[in-house]
Amino acid sequence: MSALIQHLRQHLPDHQIIVDDLRRLAYGTDASFYRLIPQVITLIESENDVRTVLTAGRLHATPVTFRAAGTSLSGQAISSGILALIGEGFTGCEISADAGKVKVGPGIVGGEVNRRLAPLGKKIGPDPASIGAAKIGGIAANNASGMCCGTAQNSYRTLAGLRVVLADGSVLDTEDPLSVNAFSQSHAVLLGELERLGSDTRNNPKLAERIRHKFKIKNTTGYSLNALVDYEDPIDILSHLMIGSEGTLGFISSITYLTVVEDPCKASALVFFPDIRTACEAVIRLKPQPVAAVELLDRPALHSVENKPGLPAVMRELGEDAAALLIEVRAATVDALQEKISAVHTAIAGVATVEPMVFSTDPATCEMYWKVRKGTFPSVGAMRRTGTTVLIEDVAFPIESLADATLDLQGLLRQHGYHEAIIFGHALEGNLHFVFTQDFGDPAEVDRYARFMDDVCQLVVGKYDGSLKAEHGTGRNMAPFVELEWGKDAAELMRRIKNLFDPENLLNPGVIINDDPQAHLANLKPMPAAEDIVDRCIECGFCEPLCPSHRLTLSPRQRIVSVRELARREAQGLPAGSIGEDYAYMGLDTCAGCGLCSTACPVGIDTGDLTRRLRGRKMGETARTVNAWTGEHFGALASASRLGLKVGHAVSGVLGDNFLARISGGAWKKDMPHAGKAPVARQTQGDPVVYFPTCGGRIFGPADSGEKQLGDVIIELLERAGYRAILPAGFDNLCCGQMLASKGMAEEADAMANRLEAALMQASENGKYPVIMDASACSARMYKHLAGKLKLYDFHEFAHDALLPRLLITRQPGPVALHVNCSVKRTGAEAKLRTLLKACVEEVIEPAGVTCCGFGGDRGFAVPELNQHALRHIHTELPANCACGVSTNRTCEIGLTAETGLSYRSVAYLLEACSRKEGSMTC
């Protein structure tokens, strides 16, 4: 054990120190195309932890890099020293009484801050495309902007105050007069130097004007030198230098933003132009107009998405020189919105368009337009050749040069053979992104990339005096070119700033300031072919906030990183080592397989599919034989499971739930359900509907032995609404196969699904009658398996569509907790579930801190820590007077009940209680 790790273990708990090969690789990977493996990873939860890590780095001459979400693209969030991951101790969020300010920790996701501000009509100014995954620490440290933010609402412009830990461990809170006073005394030399730098810069007309000129457009190349000309107070200079410093000057432990208005009324128009120059002429006319966003897409960008369903047919008919603008206007009222739309029409009157500009206020249409824009980057990533990397570069030009610059950039891409490249960007700011694919495994290809980047620098800086990094941060990618863009005097000023804050070069060395002219070509990330399911992954990290195992073991991105490394080792004849050994638990056992990652993934990858494939390969012959037998004799398995539950309850009645949970490794739960029973069909009159009671409800009955079985409740509801339930023949011996599919036994699982399909077809008279299933995971599987052969409903969908109109509902006051499970989210059926619940209950609580419950079929029994980790935030979001909880999947309800102590049941129970004639409404 190294002296560094020994030191850390003396001051931090073991679970905050990560030294195993698997997680150092997986956690150490960010969204950029660079890779460094840290010596050690620390999870920091407090400022004391930060100081501990800084002290360890200083004593052992080891650099420290702070990491938030790792969605950054320029290599600023990786390290070969200590990588300090920002933990949940830094996820605070305090909104001022008037919502004019919000104080947030660096560990909270930007989208979550906006979710909390939304009811107050506010949001934070920065709006990067990654805001659903990017954390505030990275947003501030990179001065990230976005599509509507521009240069007026970024972190620099909306900064109200911050708290920062410097390299020497000292803390400054710029909003606390006592802290400012103490810091002014203890760090008088630092503040005096900053004051002098500011004064000297402002008194140097040439340099001051250079700085002001550079920040008229988006610019994140180098440090925020505008702090030296915008402010005179050294505290203000220091705080604004921290913005965009990429962790090289200090650690921002909290930041207070001035919030901005989130207008409720919005309209968007997707406008096509015959060529780039005409589109850019329109942009120049729109610059002074009251528009929220103007996004430019060149013809290759439009080609990349034109065949997606629902997009305008004209996109496929455009000429090869065509371009498009996506224009959005926002306002507080409908009338004000119409005024802005009229202003836009007036501004571009006379500019040639392929067809007349039409604004839409329909949310679905506007969302479709924005999918065009947001889908361009991932579309290139999805189509790239296996083994190559998708790169997105980020430059800005003076808006008056945008047309010429775009055409020059297109020419440069063609010149260097990047024929698949696309260009899009935030046109109002002259900010262009260009996306292309690159093979970093071939030295000749690396050389091509090097020549291309040199030419890009000469084009952007030499010809147009633009920004080499407009909003993605300098990182390692552009560090060698900072002086080229800024000039010698400004670059020297940046070096003085770095040395002033970090004389030992401890904080994120090699980022922003880097004297190696080849630094952007070093430490390139390998992207070997691994599995066709995930080879399209661009390692952006958008999946991570939704994953129930993230920060317990691995996230989807980290699983893919690990599998790629194992594939690389196998291809080179190298042993898998401890990475292969540890992946069994961290990669396979603790993956819920919920598929929520696919809903956030830009290219739609479901990492659960990878897990299921690898589980199948790993399974031994004995286990495969046993599982195959249970699939063919499912009735016997169901009976054995019920017997097990009866025995378990008998034992727990004597020894208690806690004892049984302990000896079963957590598989036995508090309030464990009693053994279920198969429902019995009744001879009644009514409209025929086929009801298949899924195995979860048949095996796991209610937690209270005196309650009705789920199947009986649903049959009673159907009859109450005038339907006659038809149960498929032999249904208690049938299963959709989900249990085997989750283990990677796809063929055996499909055989089970085929048997169920045959029974459903027979019962429904070949699709004549609708079919209902009472577990969302099973419904989702059979939706895909049946592929439209019959009309299949998850219970809550049928209840919404067919039962609500026929039932007399007496609403309960609530509050009732709702868990929208991952299957409902993946199938897009959550709106109907929420509507159904609101029809029954006046107050519904839907904990935002919970995505997937982590039960994952049988995962909650096999690895209960996954269920516990996934639900760790639910306790603080459930009010003490919450009556009960509802969901649509029996195993999810078991896990939710065990972790919260609140009774979670199928939404069918609530609907039945609210529709009783006698009005007795027990939850």
Short mmCIF file of N, CA and C in Angstrom, two decimals, residues 780-908:
data_model
loop_
_atom_site.label_atom_id
_atom_site.label_comp_id
_atom_site.label_asym_id
_atom_site.label_seq_id
_atom_site.Cartn_x
_atom_site.Cartn_y
_atom_site.Cartn_z
N ALA A 780 -44.75 -4.86 -20.60
CA ALA A 780 -43.77 -4.29 -21.51
C ALA A 780 -43.08 -5.37 -22.32
N ARG A 781 -42.80 -6.50 -21.68
CA ARG A 781 -42.16 -7.60 -22.41
C ARG A 781 -43.10 -8.16 -23.48
N MET A 782 -44.36 -8.34 -23.14
CA MET A 782 -45.30 -8.92 -24.09
C MET A 782 -45.71 -7.94 -25.18
N TYR A 783 -45.67 -6.62 -24.90
CA TYR A 783 -45.90 -5.64 -25.97
C TYR A 783 -44.94 -5.94 -27.11
N LYS A 784 -43.67 -6.11 -26.73
CA LYS A 784 -42.62 -6.31 -27.74
C LYS A 784 -42.77 -7.68 -28.39
N HIS A 785 -43.07 -8.68 -27.58
CA HIS A 785 -43.15 -10.04 -28.10
C HIS A 785 -44.32 -10.21 -29.05
N LEU A 786 -45.46 -9.64 -28.71
CA LEU A 786 -46.66 -9.83 -29.53
C LEU A 786 -46.66 -8.96 -30.77
N ALA A 787 -45.94 -7.83 -30.70
CA ALA A 787 -45.79 -6.95 -31.87
C ALA A 787 -47.13 -6.63 -32.53
N GLY A 788 -48.12 -6.28 -31.73
CA GLY A 788 -49.40 -5.84 -32.28
C GLY A 788 -50.36 -6.92 -32.70
N LYS A 789 -50.08 -8.18 -32.34
CA LYS A 789 -50.98 -9.28 -32.75
C LYS A 789 -52.34 -9.19 -32.07
N LEU A 790 -52.37 -8.62 -30.89
CA LEU A 790 -53.65 -8.40 -30.20
C LEU A 790 -53.52 -7.12 -29.37
N LYS A 791 -54.65 -6.62 -28.91
CA LYS A 791 -54.67 -5.37 -28.15
C LYS A 791 -54.36 -5.67 -26.69
N LEU A 792 -53.17 -5.33 -26.27
CA LEU A 792 -52.71 -5.63 -24.92
C LEU A 792 -52.64 -4.34 -24.11
N TYR A 793 -53.14 -4.41 -22.89
CA TYR A 793 -53.11 -3.27 -21.98
C TYR A 793 -52.40 -3.64 -20.68
N ASP A 794 -51.56 -2.75 -20.20
CA ASP A 794 -51.18 -2.82 -18.80
C ASP A 794 -52.41 -2.40 -18.00
N PHE A 795 -52.60 -2.93 -16.80
CA PHE A 795 -53.86 -2.67 -16.10
C PHE A 795 -54.18 -1.19 -15.97
N HIS A 796 -53.18 -0.39 -15.62
CA HIS A 796 -53.50 1.02 -15.39
C HIS A 796 -53.93 1.72 -16.68
N GLU A 797 -53.43 1.24 -17.84
CA GLU A 797 -53.86 1.83 -19.11
C GLU A 797 -55.33 1.49 -19.39
N PHE A 798 -55.69 0.23 -19.15
CA PHE A 798 -57.09 -0.16 -19.37
C PHE A 798 -58.00 0.56 -18.38
N ALA A 799 -57.52 0.71 -17.16
CA ALA A 799 -58.31 1.41 -16.15
C ALA A 799 -58.53 2.86 -16.57
N HIS A 800 -57.50 3.48 -17.10
CA HIS A 800 -57.63 4.87 -17.56
C HIS A 800 -58.59 4.98 -18.73
N ASP A 801 -58.42 4.10 -19.72
CA ASP A 801 -59.20 4.20 -20.95
C ASP A 801 -60.63 3.69 -20.79
N ALA A 802 -60.80 2.58 -20.07
CA ALA A 802 -62.08 1.87 -20.10
C ALA A 802 -62.83 1.83 -18.77
N LEU A 803 -62.11 1.85 -17.65
CA LEU A 803 -62.80 1.74 -16.37
C LEU A 803 -63.25 3.09 -15.83
N LEU A 804 -62.40 4.09 -15.90
CA LEU A 804 -62.76 5.41 -15.36
C LEU A 804 -64.09 5.93 -15.90
N PRO A 805 -64.34 5.82 -17.22
CA PRO A 805 -65.63 6.34 -17.72
C PRO A 805 -66.85 5.59 -17.19
N ARG A 806 -66.64 4.38 -16.67
CA ARG A 806 -67.77 3.57 -16.22
C ARG A 806 -67.92 3.51 -14.71
N LEU A 807 -66.98 4.05 -13.98
CA LEU A 807 -67.01 3.95 -12.52
C LEU A 807 -67.34 5.31 -11.90
N LEU A 808 -68.02 5.26 -10.79
CA LEU A 808 -68.30 6.46 -10.01
C LEU A 808 -67.19 6.57 -8.96
N ILE A 809 -66.36 7.59 -9.08
CA ILE A 809 -65.18 7.72 -8.23
C ILE A 809 -65.43 8.75 -7.13
N THR A 810 -65.12 8.36 -5.92
CA THR A 810 -65.11 9.30 -4.79
C THR A 810 -63.65 9.53 -4.41
N ARG A 811 -63.17 10.73 -4.63
CA ARG A 811 -61.74 10.99 -4.43
C ARG A 811 -61.36 10.97 -2.95
N GLN A 812 -60.20 10.42 -2.67
CA GLN A 812 -59.63 10.46 -1.33
C GLN A 812 -58.80 11.73 -1.19
N PRO A 813 -58.65 12.24 0.01
CA PRO A 813 -57.82 13.43 0.18
C PRO A 813 -56.32 13.14 -0.01
N GLY A 814 -55.87 11.94 0.38
CA GLY A 814 -54.45 11.63 0.30
C GLY A 814 -53.72 12.20 1.51
N PRO A 815 -52.41 12.43 1.42
CA PRO A 815 -51.61 12.16 0.23
C PRO A 815 -51.31 10.67 0.02
N VAL A 816 -51.19 10.30 -1.23
CA VAL A 816 -50.81 8.95 -1.63
C VAL A 816 -49.52 9.04 -2.43
N ALA A 817 -48.58 8.17 -2.13
CA ALA A 817 -47.30 8.16 -2.84
C ALA A 817 -47.42 7.35 -4.12
N LEU A 818 -46.84 7.85 -5.18
CA LEU A 818 -46.84 7.16 -6.46
C LEU A 818 -45.43 6.80 -6.86
N HIS A 819 -45.22 5.55 -7.23
CA HIS A 819 -43.95 5.14 -7.84
C HIS A 819 -44.22 4.73 -9.28
N VAL A 820 -43.71 5.51 -10.21
CA VAL A 820 -43.82 5.17 -11.63
C VAL A 820 -42.63 4.28 -11.96
N ASN A 821 -42.87 2.99 -12.13
CA ASN A 821 -41.73 2.10 -12.31
C ASN A 821 -41.13 2.22 -13.71
N CYS A 822 -39.98 1.60 -13.86
CA CYS A 822 -39.18 1.81 -15.07
C CYS A 822 -39.89 1.30 -16.32
N SER A 823 -40.67 0.23 -16.21
CA SER A 823 -41.36 -0.29 -17.39
C SER A 823 -42.39 0.70 -17.90
N VAL A 824 -43.11 1.34 -16.98
CA VAL A 824 -44.10 2.35 -17.38
C VAL A 824 -43.40 3.51 -18.07
N LYS A 825 -42.26 3.91 -17.55
CA LYS A 825 -41.52 5.02 -18.16
C LYS A 825 -41.01 4.64 -19.55
N ARG A 826 -40.51 3.43 -19.68
CA ARG A 826 -39.97 3.02 -20.98
C ARG A 826 -41.06 2.92 -22.04
N THR A 827 -42.26 2.53 -21.65
CA THR A 827 -43.34 2.40 -22.63
C THR A 827 -44.09 3.70 -22.83
N GLY A 828 -43.72 4.75 -22.08
CA GLY A 828 -44.35 6.05 -22.25
C GLY A 828 -45.77 6.12 -21.74
N ALA A 829 -46.11 5.26 -20.76
CA ALA A 829 -47.49 5.19 -20.27
C ALA A 829 -47.67 5.91 -18.94
N GLU A 830 -46.69 6.72 -18.53
CA GLU A 830 -46.79 7.34 -17.21
C GLU A 830 -47.89 8.39 -17.11
N ALA A 831 -48.21 9.06 -18.23
CA ALA A 831 -49.25 10.11 -18.18
C ALA A 831 -50.59 9.50 -17.79
N LYS A 832 -50.90 8.33 -18.33
CA LYS A 832 -52.18 7.69 -17.99
C LYS A 832 -52.19 7.26 -16.52
N LEU A 833 -51.06 6.81 -16.02
CA LEU A 833 -51.00 6.40 -14.62
C LEU A 833 -51.22 7.61 -13.71
N ARG A 834 -50.59 8.71 -14.02
CA ARG A 834 -50.76 9.92 -13.19
C ARG A 834 -52.21 10.42 -13.27
N THR A 835 -52.80 10.38 -14.46
CA THR A 835 -54.19 10.82 -14.60
C THR A 835 -55.12 9.92 -13.80
N LEU A 836 -54.90 8.62 -13.85
CA LEU A 836 -55.70 7.68 -13.09
C LEU A 836 -55.61 7.97 -11.60
N LEU A 837 -54.41 8.22 -11.14
CA LEU A 837 -54.22 8.46 -9.72
C LEU A 837 -54.89 9.77 -9.28
N LYS A 838 -54.76 10.78 -10.11
CA LYS A 838 -55.37 12.07 -9.77
C LYS A 838 -56.89 12.00 -9.77
N ALA A 839 -57.44 11.05 -10.53
CA ALA A 839 -58.89 10.86 -10.50
C ALA A 839 -59.35 10.26 -9.18
N CYS A 840 -58.40 9.61 -8.48
CA CYS A 840 -58.75 8.94 -7.23
C CYS A 840 -58.34 9.72 -5.99
N VAL A 841 -57.30 10.55 -6.12
CA VAL A 841 -56.70 11.18 -4.94
C VAL A 841 -56.45 12.66 -5.20
N GLU A 842 -56.73 13.47 -4.20
CA GLU A 842 -56.53 14.91 -4.35
C GLU A 842 -55.05 15.30 -4.27
N GLU A 843 -54.29 14.63 -3.43
CA GLU A 843 -52.87 14.96 -3.27
C GLU A 843 -52.02 13.73 -3.56
N VAL A 844 -51.17 13.85 -4.57
CA VAL A 844 -50.29 12.76 -4.98
C VAL A 844 -48.84 13.19 -4.75
N ILE A 845 -48.07 12.35 -4.12
CA ILE A 845 -46.65 12.60 -3.89
C ILE A 845 -45.84 11.67 -4.79
N GLU A 846 -45.01 12.24 -5.62
CA GLU A 846 -44.15 11.45 -6.50
C GLU A 846 -42.70 11.82 -6.22
N PRO A 847 -42.02 11.08 -5.35
CA PRO A 847 -40.65 11.45 -4.96
C PRO A 847 -39.73 11.59 -6.15
N ALA A 848 -39.16 12.77 -6.30
CA ALA A 848 -38.30 13.04 -7.46
C ALA A 848 -36.95 12.37 -7.35
N GLY A 849 -36.53 12.05 -6.13
CA GLY A 849 -35.21 11.46 -5.96
C GLY A 849 -35.15 9.98 -6.29
N VAL A 850 -36.25 9.42 -6.78
CA VAL A 850 -36.29 7.99 -7.08
C VAL A 850 -36.56 7.80 -8.56
N THR A 851 -35.76 7.02 -9.21
CA THR A 851 -36.01 6.68 -10.62
C THR A 851 -36.50 5.23 -10.65
N CYS A 852 -35.61 4.28 -10.76
CA CYS A 852 -35.94 2.87 -10.62
C CYS A 852 -35.78 2.50 -9.15
N CYS A 853 -36.67 1.64 -8.64
CA CYS A 853 -36.60 1.25 -7.23
C CYS A 853 -35.45 0.30 -6.96
N GLY A 854 -34.85 -0.26 -8.01
CA GLY A 854 -33.70 -1.14 -7.85
C GLY A 854 -34.04 -2.57 -7.49
N PHE A 855 -35.35 -2.93 -7.47
CA PHE A 855 -35.68 -4.32 -7.13
C PHE A 855 -35.37 -5.25 -8.30
N GLY A 856 -35.61 -4.77 -9.51
CA GLY A 856 -35.15 -5.48 -10.70
C GLY A 856 -35.57 -6.93 -10.78
N GLY A 857 -36.87 -7.22 -10.58
CA GLY A 857 -37.33 -8.60 -10.63
C GLY A 857 -36.92 -9.34 -9.37
N ASP A 858 -35.85 -10.14 -9.44
CA ASP A 858 -35.38 -10.85 -8.25
C ASP A 858 -34.14 -10.22 -7.66
N ARG A 859 -33.65 -9.12 -8.25
CA ARG A 859 -32.42 -8.49 -7.74
C ARG A 859 -32.59 -8.04 -6.29
N GLY A 860 -33.79 -7.58 -5.95
CA GLY A 860 -34.03 -7.10 -4.59
C GLY A 860 -33.90 -8.19 -3.55
N PHE A 861 -34.09 -9.46 -3.97
CA PHE A 861 -33.89 -10.58 -3.06
C PHE A 861 -32.42 -11.02 -3.06
N ALA A 862 -31.79 -11.02 -4.23
CA ALA A 862 -30.42 -11.52 -4.36
C ALA A 862 -29.39 -10.51 -3.88
N VAL A 863 -29.58 -9.23 -4.23
CA VAL A 863 -28.65 -8.16 -3.81
C VAL A 863 -29.49 -7.02 -3.22
N PRO A 864 -29.98 -7.19 -2.00
CA PRO A 864 -30.88 -6.19 -1.40
C PRO A 864 -30.27 -4.80 -1.30
N GLU A 865 -28.94 -4.74 -1.28
CA GLU A 865 -28.29 -3.43 -1.20
C GLU A 865 -28.60 -2.56 -2.40
N LEU A 866 -28.92 -3.18 -3.54
CA LEU A 866 -29.28 -2.40 -4.73
C LEU A 866 -30.62 -1.69 -4.50
N ASN A 867 -31.58 -2.40 -3.97
CA ASN A 867 -32.89 -1.82 -3.65
C ASN A 867 -32.75 -0.71 -2.60
N GLN A 868 -31.93 -0.95 -1.60
CA GLN A 868 -31.72 0.05 -0.54
C GLN A 868 -31.05 1.30 -1.08
N HIS A 869 -30.05 1.11 -1.92
CA HIS A 869 -29.34 2.25 -2.50
C HIS A 869 -30.24 3.07 -3.41
N ALA A 870 -31.03 2.37 -4.22
CA ALA A 870 -31.90 3.07 -5.18
C ALA A 870 -32.95 3.92 -4.47
N LEU A 871 -33.34 3.50 -3.27
CA LEU A 871 -34.41 4.20 -2.55
C LEU A 871 -33.87 5.06 -1.40
N ARG A 872 -32.58 5.34 -1.41
CA ARG A 872 -31.98 6.05 -0.27
C ARG A 872 -32.52 7.47 -0.09
N HIS A 873 -33.06 8.06 -1.16
CA HIS A 873 -33.56 9.43 -1.05
C HIS A 873 -35.07 9.52 -0.80
N ILE A 874 -35.75 8.39 -0.84
CA ILE A 874 -37.21 8.43 -0.79
C ILE A 874 -37.73 8.86 0.58
N HIS A 875 -36.98 8.56 1.62
CA HIS A 875 -37.47 8.80 2.98
C HIS A 875 -37.71 10.28 3.25
N THR A 876 -36.85 11.12 2.74
CA THR A 876 -36.99 12.56 3.01
C THR A 876 -38.09 13.21 2.18
N GLU A 877 -38.60 12.49 1.18
CA GLU A 877 -39.60 13.09 0.29
C GLU A 877 -41.02 12.61 0.57
N LEU A 878 -41.17 11.65 1.47
CA LEU A 878 -42.50 11.16 1.81
C LEU A 878 -42.99 11.85 3.08
N PRO A 879 -44.10 12.55 3.03
CA PRO A 879 -44.62 13.22 4.23
C PRO A 879 -45.08 12.20 5.26
N ALA A 880 -45.06 12.61 6.53
CA ALA A 880 -45.41 11.69 7.62
C ALA A 880 -46.86 11.23 7.52
N ASN A 881 -47.72 12.05 6.92
CA ASN A 881 -49.14 11.70 6.86
C ASN A 881 -49.52 10.97 5.57
N CYS A 882 -48.51 10.46 4.86
CA CYS A 882 -48.81 9.76 3.60
C CYS A 882 -49.62 8.50 3.91
N ALA A 883 -50.75 8.34 3.24
CA ALA A 883 -51.68 7.26 3.56
C ALA A 883 -51.17 5.90 3.10
N CYS A 884 -50.63 5.85 1.90
CA CYS A 884 -50.15 4.59 1.34
C CYS A 884 -49.37 4.90 0.07
N GLY A 885 -48.87 3.86 -0.56
CA GLY A 885 -48.17 4.04 -1.82
C GLY A 885 -48.75 3.12 -2.87
N VAL A 886 -48.67 3.53 -4.14
CA VAL A 886 -49.17 2.69 -5.22
C VAL A 886 -48.13 2.60 -6.34
N SER A 887 -48.17 1.49 -7.05
CA SER A 887 -47.35 1.30 -8.24
C SER A 887 -48.06 0.30 -9.13
N THR A 888 -47.33 -0.31 -10.05
CA THR A 888 -47.96 -1.21 -11.01
C THR A 888 -47.12 -2.47 -11.24
N ASN A 889 -46.26 -2.81 -10.28
CA ASN A 889 -45.42 -4.00 -10.41
C ASN A 889 -45.25 -4.60 -9.02
N ARG A 890 -45.60 -5.87 -8.85
CA ARG A 890 -45.65 -6.44 -7.50
C ARG A 890 -44.28 -6.43 -6.82
N THR A 891 -43.22 -6.80 -7.52
CA THR A 891 -41.92 -6.85 -6.85
C THR A 891 -41.43 -5.45 -6.48
N CYS A 892 -41.72 -4.47 -7.31
CA CYS A 892 -41.38 -3.09 -6.96
C CYS A 892 -42.08 -2.71 -5.65
N GLU A 893 -43.33 -3.09 -5.53
CA GLU A 893 -44.11 -2.75 -4.34
C GLU A 893 -43.54 -3.42 -3.10
N ILE A 894 -43.01 -4.63 -3.25
CA ILE A 894 -42.39 -5.33 -2.11
C ILE A 894 -41.18 -4.53 -1.62
N GLY A 895 -40.33 -4.13 -2.55
CA GLY A 895 -39.14 -3.37 -2.18
C GLY A 895 -39.46 -2.02 -1.59
N LEU A 896 -40.42 -1.33 -2.17
CA LEU A 896 -40.82 -0.02 -1.66
C LEU A 896 -41.40 -0.12 -0.26
N THR A 897 -42.22 -1.15 -0.02
CA THR A 897 -42.80 -1.35 1.30
C THR A 897 -41.72 -1.63 2.33
N ALA A 898 -40.79 -2.51 1.99
CA ALA A 898 -39.73 -2.88 2.93
C ALA A 898 -38.84 -1.70 3.29
N GLU A 899 -38.54 -0.84 2.31
CA GLU A 899 -37.61 0.26 2.56
C GLU A 899 -38.26 1.46 3.20
N THR A 900 -39.53 1.68 2.95
CA THR A 900 -40.18 2.89 3.46
C THR A 900 -41.05 2.64 4.70
N GLY A 901 -41.47 1.39 4.90
CA GLY A 901 -42.41 1.11 5.97
C GLY A 901 -43.83 1.52 5.63
N LEU A 902 -44.01 2.03 4.41
CA LEU A 902 -45.33 2.44 3.93
C LEU A 902 -45.88 1.32 3.05
N SER A 903 -47.16 1.04 3.17
CA SER A 903 -47.75 -0.04 2.39
C SER A 903 -47.91 0.39 0.93
N TYR A 904 -47.15 -0.25 0.04
CA TYR A 904 -47.28 -0.03 -1.41
C TYR A 904 -48.03 -1.20 -2.02
N ARG A 905 -49.05 -0.90 -2.80
CA ARG A 905 -49.83 -1.93 -3.48
C ARG A 905 -50.13 -1.47 -4.90
N SER A 906 -50.74 -2.35 -5.65
CA SER A 906 -51.14 -2.00 -7.01
C SER A 906 -52.16 -0.87 -6.98
N VAL A 907 -52.10 -0.04 -8.00
CA VAL A 907 -53.07 1.04 -8.13
C VAL A 907 -54.49 0.49 -8.21
N ALA A 908 -54.62 -0.78 -8.53
CA ALA A 908 -55.95 -1.40 -8.59
C ALA A 908 -56.66 -1.34 -7.23
#
